[in-house]
PDB file of C-alpha atoms in Angstrom:
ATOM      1  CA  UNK A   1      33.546  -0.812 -18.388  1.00 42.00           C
ATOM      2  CA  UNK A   2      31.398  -3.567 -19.296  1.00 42.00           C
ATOM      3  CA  UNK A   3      33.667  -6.594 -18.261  1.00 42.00           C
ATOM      4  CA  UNK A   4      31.865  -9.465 -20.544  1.00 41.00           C
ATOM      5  CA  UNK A   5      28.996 -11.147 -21.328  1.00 40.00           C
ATOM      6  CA  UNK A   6      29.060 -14.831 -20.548  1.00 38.00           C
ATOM      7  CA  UNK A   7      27.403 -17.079 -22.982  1.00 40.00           C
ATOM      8  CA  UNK A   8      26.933 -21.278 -22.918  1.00 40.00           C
ATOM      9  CA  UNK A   9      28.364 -21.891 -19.623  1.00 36.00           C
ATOM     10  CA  UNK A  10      28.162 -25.404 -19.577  1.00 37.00           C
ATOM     11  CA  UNK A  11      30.225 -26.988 -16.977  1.00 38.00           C
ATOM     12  CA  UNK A  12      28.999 -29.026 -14.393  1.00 44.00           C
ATOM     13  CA  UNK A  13      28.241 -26.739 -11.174  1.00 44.00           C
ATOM     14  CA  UNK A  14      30.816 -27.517  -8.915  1.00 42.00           C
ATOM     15  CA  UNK A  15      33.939 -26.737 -11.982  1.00 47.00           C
ATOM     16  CA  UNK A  16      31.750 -23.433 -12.758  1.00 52.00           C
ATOM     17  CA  UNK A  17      33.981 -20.470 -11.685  1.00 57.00           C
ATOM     18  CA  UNK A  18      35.618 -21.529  -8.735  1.00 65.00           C
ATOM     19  CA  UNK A  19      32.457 -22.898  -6.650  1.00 79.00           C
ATOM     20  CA  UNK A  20      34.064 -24.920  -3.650  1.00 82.00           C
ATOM     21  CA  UNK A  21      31.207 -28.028  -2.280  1.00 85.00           C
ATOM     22  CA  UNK A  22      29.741 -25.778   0.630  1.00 87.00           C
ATOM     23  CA  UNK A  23      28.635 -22.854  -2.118  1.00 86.00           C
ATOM     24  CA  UNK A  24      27.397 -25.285  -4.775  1.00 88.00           C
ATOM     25  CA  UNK A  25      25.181 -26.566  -1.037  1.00 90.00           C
ATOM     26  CA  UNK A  26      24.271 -23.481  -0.463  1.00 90.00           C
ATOM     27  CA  UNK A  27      23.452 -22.150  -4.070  1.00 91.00           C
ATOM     28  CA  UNK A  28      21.431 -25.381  -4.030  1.00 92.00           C
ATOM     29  CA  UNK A  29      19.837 -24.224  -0.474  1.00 93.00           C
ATOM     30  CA  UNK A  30      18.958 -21.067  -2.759  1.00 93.00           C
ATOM     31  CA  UNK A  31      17.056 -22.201  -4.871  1.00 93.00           C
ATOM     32  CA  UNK A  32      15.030 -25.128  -2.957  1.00 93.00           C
ATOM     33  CA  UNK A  33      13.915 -22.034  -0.415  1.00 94.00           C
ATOM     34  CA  UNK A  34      12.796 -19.773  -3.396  1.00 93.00           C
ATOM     35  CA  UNK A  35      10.545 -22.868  -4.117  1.00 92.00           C
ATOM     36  CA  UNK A  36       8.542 -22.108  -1.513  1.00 91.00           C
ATOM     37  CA  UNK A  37       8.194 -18.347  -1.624  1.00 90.00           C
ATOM     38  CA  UNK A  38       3.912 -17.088  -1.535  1.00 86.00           C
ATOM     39  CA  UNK A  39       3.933 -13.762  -1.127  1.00 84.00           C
ATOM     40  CA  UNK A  40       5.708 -10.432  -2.089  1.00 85.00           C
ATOM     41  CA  UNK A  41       6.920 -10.245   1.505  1.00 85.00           C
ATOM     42  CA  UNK A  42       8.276 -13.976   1.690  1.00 90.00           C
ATOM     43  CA  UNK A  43      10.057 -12.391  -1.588  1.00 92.00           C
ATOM     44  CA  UNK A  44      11.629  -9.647   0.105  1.00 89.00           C
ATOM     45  CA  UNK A  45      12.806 -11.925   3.047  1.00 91.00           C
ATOM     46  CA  UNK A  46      14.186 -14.683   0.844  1.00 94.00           C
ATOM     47  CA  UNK A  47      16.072 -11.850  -1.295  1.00 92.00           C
ATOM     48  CA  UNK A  48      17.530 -10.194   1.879  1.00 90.00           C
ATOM     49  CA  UNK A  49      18.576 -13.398   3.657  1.00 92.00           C
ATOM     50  CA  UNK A  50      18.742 -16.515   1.237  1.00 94.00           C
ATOM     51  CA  UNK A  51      19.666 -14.986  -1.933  1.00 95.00           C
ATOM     52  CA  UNK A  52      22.384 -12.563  -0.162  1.00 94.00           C
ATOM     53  CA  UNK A  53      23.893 -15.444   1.112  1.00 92.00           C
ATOM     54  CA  UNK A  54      25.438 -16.667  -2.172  1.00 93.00           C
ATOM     55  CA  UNK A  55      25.147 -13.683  -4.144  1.00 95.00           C
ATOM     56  CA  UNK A  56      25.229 -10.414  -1.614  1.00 95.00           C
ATOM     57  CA  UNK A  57      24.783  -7.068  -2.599  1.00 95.00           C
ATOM     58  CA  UNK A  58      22.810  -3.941  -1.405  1.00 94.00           C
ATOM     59  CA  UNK A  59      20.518  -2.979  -4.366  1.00 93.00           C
ATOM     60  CA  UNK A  60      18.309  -5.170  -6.204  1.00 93.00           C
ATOM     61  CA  UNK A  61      15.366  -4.095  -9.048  1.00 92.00           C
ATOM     62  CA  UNK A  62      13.106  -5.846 -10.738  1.00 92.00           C
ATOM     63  CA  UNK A  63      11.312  -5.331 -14.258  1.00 90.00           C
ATOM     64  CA  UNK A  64       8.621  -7.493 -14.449  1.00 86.00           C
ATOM     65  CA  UNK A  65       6.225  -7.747 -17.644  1.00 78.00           C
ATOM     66  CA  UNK A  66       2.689  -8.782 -17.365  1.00 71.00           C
ATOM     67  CA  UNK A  67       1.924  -9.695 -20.971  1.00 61.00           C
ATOM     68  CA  UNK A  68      -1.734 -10.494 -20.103  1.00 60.00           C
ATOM     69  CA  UNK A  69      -2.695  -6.379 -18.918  1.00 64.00           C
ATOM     70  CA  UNK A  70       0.558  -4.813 -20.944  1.00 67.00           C
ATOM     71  CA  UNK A  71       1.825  -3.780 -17.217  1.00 76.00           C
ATOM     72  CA  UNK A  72       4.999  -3.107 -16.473  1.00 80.00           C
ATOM     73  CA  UNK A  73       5.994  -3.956 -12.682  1.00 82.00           C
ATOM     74  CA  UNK A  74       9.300  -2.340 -11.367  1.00 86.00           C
ATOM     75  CA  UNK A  75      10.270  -2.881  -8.090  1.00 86.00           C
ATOM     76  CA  UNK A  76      12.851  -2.659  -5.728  1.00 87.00           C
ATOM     77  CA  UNK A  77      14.447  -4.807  -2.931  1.00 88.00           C
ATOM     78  CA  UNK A  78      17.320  -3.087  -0.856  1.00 87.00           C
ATOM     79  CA  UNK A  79      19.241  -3.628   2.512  1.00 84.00           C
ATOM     80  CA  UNK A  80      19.830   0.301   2.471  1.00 85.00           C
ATOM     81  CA  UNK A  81      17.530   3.061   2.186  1.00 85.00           C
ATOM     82  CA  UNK A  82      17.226   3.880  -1.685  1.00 85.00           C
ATOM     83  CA  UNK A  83      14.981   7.400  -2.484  1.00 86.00           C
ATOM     84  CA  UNK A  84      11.505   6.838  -4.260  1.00 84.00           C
ATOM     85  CA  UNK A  85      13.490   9.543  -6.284  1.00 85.00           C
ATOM     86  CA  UNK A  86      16.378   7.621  -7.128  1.00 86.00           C
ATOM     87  CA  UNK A  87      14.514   4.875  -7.595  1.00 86.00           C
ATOM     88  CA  UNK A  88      11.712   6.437 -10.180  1.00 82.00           C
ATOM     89  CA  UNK A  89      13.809   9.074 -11.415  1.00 81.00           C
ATOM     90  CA  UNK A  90      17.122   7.468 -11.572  1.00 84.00           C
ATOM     91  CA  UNK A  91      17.131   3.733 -11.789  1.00 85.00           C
ATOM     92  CA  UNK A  92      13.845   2.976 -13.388  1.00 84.00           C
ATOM     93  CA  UNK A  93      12.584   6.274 -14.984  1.00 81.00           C
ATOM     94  CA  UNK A  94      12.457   6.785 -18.965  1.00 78.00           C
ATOM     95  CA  UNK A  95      15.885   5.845 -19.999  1.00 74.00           C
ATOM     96  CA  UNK A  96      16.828   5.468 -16.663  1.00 84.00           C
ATOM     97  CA  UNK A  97      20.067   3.519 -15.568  1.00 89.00           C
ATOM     98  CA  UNK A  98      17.682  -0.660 -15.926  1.00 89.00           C
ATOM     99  CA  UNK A  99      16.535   0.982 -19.492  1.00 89.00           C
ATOM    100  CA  UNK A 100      20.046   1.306 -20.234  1.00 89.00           C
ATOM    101  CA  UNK A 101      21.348  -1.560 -19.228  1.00 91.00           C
ATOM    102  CA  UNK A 102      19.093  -3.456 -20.489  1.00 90.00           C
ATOM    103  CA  UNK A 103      19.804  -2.229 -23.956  1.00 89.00           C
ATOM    104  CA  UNK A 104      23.162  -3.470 -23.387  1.00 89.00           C
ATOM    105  CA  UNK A 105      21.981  -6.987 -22.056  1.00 91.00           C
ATOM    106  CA  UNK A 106      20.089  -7.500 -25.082  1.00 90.00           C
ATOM    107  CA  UNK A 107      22.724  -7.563 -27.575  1.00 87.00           C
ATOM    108  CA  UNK A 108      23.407 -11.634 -26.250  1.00 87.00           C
ATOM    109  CA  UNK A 109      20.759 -11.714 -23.657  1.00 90.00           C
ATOM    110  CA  UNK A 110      23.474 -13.095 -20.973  1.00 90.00           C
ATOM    111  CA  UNK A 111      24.806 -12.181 -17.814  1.00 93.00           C
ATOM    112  CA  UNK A 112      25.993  -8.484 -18.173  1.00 90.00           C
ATOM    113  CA  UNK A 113      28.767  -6.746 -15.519  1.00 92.00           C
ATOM    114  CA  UNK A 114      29.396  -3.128 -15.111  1.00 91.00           C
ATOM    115  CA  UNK A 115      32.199  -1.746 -13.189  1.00 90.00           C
ATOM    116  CA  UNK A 116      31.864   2.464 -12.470  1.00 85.00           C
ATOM    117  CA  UNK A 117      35.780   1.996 -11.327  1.00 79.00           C
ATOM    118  CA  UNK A 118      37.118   0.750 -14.689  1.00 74.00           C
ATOM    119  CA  UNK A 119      37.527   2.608 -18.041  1.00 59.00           C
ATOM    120  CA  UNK A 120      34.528   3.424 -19.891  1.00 60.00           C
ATOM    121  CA  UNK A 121      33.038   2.640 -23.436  1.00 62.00           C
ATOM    122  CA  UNK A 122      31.301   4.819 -25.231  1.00 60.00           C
ATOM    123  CA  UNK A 123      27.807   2.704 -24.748  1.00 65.00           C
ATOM    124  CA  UNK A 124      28.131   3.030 -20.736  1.00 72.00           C
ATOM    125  CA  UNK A 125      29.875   6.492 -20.423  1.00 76.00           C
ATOM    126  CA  UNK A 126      26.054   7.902 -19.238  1.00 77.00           C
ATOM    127  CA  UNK A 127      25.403   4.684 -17.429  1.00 87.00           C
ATOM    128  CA  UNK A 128      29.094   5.092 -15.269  1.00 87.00           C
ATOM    129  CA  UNK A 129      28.606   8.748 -14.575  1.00 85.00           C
ATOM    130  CA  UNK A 130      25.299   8.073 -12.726  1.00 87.00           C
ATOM    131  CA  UNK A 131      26.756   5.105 -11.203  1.00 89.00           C
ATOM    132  CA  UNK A 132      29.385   7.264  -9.559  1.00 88.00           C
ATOM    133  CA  UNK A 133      27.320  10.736  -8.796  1.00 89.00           C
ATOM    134  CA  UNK A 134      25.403   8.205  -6.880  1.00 90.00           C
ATOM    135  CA  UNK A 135      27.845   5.582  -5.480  1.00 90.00           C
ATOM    136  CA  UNK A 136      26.245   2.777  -6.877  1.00 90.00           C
ATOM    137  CA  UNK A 137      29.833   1.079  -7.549  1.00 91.00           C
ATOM    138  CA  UNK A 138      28.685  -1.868  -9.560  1.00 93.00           C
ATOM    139  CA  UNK A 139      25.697  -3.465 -11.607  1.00 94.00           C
ATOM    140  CA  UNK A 140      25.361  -7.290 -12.256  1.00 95.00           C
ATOM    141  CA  UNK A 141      22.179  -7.983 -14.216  1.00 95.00           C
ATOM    142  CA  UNK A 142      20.545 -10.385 -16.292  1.00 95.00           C
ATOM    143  CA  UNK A 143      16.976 -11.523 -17.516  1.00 94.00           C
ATOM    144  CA  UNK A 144      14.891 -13.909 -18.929  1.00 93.00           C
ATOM    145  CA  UNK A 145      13.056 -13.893 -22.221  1.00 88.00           C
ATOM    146  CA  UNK A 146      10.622 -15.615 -24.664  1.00 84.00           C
ATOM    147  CA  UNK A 147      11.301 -17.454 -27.723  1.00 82.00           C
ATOM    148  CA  UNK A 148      10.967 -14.436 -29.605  1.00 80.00           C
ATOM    149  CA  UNK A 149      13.664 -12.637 -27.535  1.00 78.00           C
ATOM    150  CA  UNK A 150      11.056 -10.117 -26.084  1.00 82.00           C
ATOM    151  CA  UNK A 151      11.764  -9.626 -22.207  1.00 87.00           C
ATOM    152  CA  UNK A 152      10.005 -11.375 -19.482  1.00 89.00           C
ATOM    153  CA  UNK A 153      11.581  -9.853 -16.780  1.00 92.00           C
ATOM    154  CA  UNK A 154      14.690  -8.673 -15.847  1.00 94.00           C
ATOM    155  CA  UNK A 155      17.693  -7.830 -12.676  1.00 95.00           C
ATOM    156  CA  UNK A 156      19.872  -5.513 -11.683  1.00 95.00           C
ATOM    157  CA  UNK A 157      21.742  -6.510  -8.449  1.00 96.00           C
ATOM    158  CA  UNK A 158      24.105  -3.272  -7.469  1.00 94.00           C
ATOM    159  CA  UNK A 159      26.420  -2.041  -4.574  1.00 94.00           C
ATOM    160  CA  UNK A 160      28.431  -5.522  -4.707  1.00 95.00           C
ATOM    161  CA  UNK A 161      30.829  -6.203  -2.349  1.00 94.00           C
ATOM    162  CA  UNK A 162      34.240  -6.461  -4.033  1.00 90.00           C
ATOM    163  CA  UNK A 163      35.024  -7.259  -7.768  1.00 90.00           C
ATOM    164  CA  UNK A 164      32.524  -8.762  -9.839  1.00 91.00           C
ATOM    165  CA  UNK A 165      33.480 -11.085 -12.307  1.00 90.00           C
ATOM    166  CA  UNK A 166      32.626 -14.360 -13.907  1.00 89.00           C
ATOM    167  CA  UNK A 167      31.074 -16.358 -10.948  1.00 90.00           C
ATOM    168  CA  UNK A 168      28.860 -13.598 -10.587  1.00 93.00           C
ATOM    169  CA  UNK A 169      27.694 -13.808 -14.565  1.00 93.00           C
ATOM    170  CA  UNK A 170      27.208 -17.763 -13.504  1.00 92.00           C
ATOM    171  CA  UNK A 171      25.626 -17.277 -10.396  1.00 94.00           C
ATOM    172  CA  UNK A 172      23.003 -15.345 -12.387  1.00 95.00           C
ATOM    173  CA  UNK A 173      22.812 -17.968 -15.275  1.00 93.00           C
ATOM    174  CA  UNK A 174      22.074 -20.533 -12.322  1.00 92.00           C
ATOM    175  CA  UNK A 175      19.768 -17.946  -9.944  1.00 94.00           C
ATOM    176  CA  UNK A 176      17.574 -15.851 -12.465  1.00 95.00           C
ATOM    177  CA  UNK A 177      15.374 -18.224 -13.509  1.00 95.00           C
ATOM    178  CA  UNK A 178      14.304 -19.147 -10.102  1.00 94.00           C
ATOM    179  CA  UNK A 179      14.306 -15.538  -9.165  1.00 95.00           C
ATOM    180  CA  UNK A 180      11.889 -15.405 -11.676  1.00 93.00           C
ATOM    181  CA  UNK A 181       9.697 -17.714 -10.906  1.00 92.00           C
ATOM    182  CA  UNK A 182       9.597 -16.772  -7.568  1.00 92.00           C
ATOM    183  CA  UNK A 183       8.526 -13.050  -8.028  1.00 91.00           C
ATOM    184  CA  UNK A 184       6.195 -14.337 -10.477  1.00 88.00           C
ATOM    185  CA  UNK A 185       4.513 -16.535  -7.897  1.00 86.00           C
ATOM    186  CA  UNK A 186       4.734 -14.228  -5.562  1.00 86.00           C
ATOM    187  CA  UNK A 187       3.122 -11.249  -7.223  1.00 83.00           C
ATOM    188  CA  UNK A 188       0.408 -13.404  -8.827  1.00 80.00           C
ATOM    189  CA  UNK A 189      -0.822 -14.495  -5.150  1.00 76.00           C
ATOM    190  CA  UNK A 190      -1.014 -11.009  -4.112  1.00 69.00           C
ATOM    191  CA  UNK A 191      -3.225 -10.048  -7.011  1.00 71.00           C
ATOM    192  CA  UNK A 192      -5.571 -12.950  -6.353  1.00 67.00           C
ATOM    193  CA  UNK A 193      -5.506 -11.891  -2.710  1.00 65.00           C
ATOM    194  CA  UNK A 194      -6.089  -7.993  -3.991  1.00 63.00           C
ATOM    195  CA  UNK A 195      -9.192  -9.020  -6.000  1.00 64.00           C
ATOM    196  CA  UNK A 196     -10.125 -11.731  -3.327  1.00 63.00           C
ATOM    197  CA  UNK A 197     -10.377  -8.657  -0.653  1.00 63.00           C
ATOM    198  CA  UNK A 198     -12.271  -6.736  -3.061  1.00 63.00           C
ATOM    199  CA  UNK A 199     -14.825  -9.314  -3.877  1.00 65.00           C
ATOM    200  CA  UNK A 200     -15.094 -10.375   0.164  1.00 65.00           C
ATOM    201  CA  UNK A 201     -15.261  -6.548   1.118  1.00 65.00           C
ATOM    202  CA  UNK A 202     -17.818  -5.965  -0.834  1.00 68.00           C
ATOM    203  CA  UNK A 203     -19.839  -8.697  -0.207  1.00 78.00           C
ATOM    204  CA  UNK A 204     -19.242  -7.819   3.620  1.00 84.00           C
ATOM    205  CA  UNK A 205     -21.394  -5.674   5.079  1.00 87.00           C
ATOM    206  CA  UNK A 206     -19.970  -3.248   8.243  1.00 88.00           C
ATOM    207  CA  UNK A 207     -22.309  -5.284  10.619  1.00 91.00           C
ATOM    208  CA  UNK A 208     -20.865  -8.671   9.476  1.00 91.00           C
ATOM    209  CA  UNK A 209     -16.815  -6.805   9.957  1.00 90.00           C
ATOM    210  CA  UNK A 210     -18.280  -5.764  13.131  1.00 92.00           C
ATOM    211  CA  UNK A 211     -19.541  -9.536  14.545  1.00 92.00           C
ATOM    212  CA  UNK A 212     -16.481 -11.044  12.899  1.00 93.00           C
ATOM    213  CA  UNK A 213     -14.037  -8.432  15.112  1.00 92.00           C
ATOM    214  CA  UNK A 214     -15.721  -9.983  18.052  1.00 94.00           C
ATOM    215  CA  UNK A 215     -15.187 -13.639  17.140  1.00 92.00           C
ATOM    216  CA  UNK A 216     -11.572 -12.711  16.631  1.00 91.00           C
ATOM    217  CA  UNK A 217     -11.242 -12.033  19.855  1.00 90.00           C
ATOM    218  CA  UNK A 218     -13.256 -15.278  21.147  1.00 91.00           C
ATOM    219  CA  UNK A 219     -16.643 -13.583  21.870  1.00 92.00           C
ATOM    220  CA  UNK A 220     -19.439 -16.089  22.093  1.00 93.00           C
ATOM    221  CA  UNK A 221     -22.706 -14.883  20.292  1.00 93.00           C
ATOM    222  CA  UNK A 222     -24.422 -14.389  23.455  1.00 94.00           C
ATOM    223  CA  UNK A 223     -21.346 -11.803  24.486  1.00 93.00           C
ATOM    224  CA  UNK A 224     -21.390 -10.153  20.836  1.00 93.00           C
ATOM    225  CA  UNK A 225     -25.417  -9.696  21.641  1.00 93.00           C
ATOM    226  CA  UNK A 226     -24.934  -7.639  24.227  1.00 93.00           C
ATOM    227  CA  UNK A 227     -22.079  -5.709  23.076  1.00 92.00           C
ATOM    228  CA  UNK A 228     -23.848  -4.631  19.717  1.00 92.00           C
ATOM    229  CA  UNK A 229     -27.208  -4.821  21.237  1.00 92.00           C
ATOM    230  CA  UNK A 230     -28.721  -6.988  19.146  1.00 93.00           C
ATOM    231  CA  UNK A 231     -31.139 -10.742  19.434  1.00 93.00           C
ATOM    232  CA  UNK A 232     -27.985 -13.772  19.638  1.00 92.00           C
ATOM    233  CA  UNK A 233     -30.319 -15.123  16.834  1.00 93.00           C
ATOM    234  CA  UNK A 234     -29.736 -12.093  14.319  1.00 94.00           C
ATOM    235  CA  UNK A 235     -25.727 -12.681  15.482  1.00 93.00           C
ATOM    236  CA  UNK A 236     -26.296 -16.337  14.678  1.00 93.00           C
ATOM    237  CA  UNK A 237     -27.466 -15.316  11.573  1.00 93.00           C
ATOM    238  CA  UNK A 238     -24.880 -12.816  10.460  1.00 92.00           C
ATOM    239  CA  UNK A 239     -22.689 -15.554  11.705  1.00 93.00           C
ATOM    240  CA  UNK A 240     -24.156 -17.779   9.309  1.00 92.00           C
ATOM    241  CA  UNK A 241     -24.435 -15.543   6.359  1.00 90.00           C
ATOM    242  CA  UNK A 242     -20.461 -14.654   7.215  1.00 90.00           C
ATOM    243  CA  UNK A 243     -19.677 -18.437   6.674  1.00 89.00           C
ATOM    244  CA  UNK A 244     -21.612 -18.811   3.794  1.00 86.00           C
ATOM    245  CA  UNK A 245     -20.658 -15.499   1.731  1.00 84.00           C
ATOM    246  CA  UNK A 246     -16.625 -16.729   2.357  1.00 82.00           C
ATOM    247  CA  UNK A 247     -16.896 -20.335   1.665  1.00 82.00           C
ATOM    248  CA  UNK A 248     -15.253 -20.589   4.953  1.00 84.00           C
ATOM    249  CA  UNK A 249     -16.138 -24.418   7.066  1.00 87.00           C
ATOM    250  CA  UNK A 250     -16.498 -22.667  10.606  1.00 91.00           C
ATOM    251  CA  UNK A 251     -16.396 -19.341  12.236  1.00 90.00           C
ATOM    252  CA  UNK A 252     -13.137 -19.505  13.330  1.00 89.00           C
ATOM    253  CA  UNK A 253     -12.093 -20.814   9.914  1.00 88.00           C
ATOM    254  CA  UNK A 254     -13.845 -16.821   8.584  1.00 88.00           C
ATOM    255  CA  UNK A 255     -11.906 -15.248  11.226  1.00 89.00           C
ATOM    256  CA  UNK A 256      -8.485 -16.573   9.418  1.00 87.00           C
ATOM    257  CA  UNK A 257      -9.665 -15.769   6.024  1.00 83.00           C
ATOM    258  CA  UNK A 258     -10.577 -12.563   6.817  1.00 84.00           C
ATOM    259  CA  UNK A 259      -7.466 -11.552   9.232  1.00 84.00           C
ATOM    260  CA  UNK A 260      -5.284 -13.226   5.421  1.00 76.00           C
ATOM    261  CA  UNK A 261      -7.733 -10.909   3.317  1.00 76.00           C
ATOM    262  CA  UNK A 262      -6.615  -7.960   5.879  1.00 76.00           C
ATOM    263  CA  UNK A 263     -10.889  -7.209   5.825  1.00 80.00           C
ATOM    264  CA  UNK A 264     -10.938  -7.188   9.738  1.00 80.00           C
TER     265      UNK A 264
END
């Protein structure tokens, strides 16, 4: 059954829903760490540790729309092993179980719950029966949007613990925009870094990798000489040319941009 939709919550946050003063801390702790989030991998860590803290649960996916390329970006972040079958198939496939649910959301674009144990509607019968074939229990999701009410992204935390009910819906008023901002971050620095290690490998030559491998490991240019059996002046000068190609200040200052850049 789809319990409610909660609209204008506007209460301060520690009267919302039965927060006592450590959760309204620690939903506070929540969002000050997803602040800081770089990297699709920070993401993952943050969801699994941070977010699960005030809001725990087993499944989480992401729709994510780039607006710039038309891309749609649908991932997921789980504490239990979820298929690549269930997850393209099921969950995210053509009118899969988010298409579905988002339909739903959209009719007030607020926090939307879904319970497989309660009694159906007609709009969710399809949506409950795949919840149950594949124990899924519970959905909690909500999104953001533009001014034109066209989706930005959106969230569907499942496999709950316990009953879900309002504080979840505010939880998610409170969390999804920084959940949003943080994936958003997140993915954006891992495309620069995608094109950055396409631009840097190809202006990286196998020789260069090579020499740079050896500096890595503390290799003076005398020692990388011998090793590659080369002049140390033609290693000085790759060393040079290394610098110079990846606006880097010092050797050792390549070395790091190229173990970041995952080219050595």
């Amino acid at each position: 059954m789809l319990i409610s939709s909660f609209e204008n919550l506007t209460l301060p946050i520690n009267q919302k829903q039965g927060l006592d003063d450590n959760e309204v801390k620690m939903l506070m702790a929540v969002v000050g760490s997803s602040l800081n989030i770089k990297n699709t991998q920070q993401f993952l860590e943050w969801a699994q540790r941070d977010l699960q803290n005030i809001f725990p649960h087993e499944i989480m996916i992401s729709f994510m729309k780039d607006f710039l390329n038309g891309r749609v970006y649908k991932n997921k972040f789980c504490s239990i092993y979820v298929s690549s079958d269930l997850f393209e198939s099921v969950l995210c496939g053509d009118d899969g179980v988010m298409d579905r649910v988002m339909a739903i959301w959209r009719r007030s674009l607020a926090p939307c719950l879904i319970d497989a144990s309660l009694i159906r509607t007609y709009d969710e019968e399809s949506i409950i029966s795949i919840m149950r074939k594949y124990e899924l229990n519970n959905i909690a999701s909500h999104g953001m949007h533009d001014v034109n009410g066209e989706i930005l992204s959106f969230f569907c935390f499942m496999r709950i613990p316990g009953d879900i009910n309002e504080r979840h819906a505010y939880l998610l008023e409170m969390l999804t925009p920084y959940v949003h901002k943080a994936l958003i971050h997140a993915m954006a620095s891992d495309h620069a870094n995608e094109k950055a290690i396409q631009c840097y490998g190809d202006l990286i030559t196998h020789r260069e990798k090579e020499i740079l491998t050896w500096v890595k490991v503390g290799k003076s240019n005398w020692e990388i000489a011998i090793i590659l059996d080369i002049s140390p002046r033609t290693v000085k000068n790759h060393v040079c040319n290394i610098i110079k190609k990846m606006s880097a200040q010092n050797r050792g200052h390549a070395v790091a941009k190229a173990l970041r850049l995952n080219i050595i």
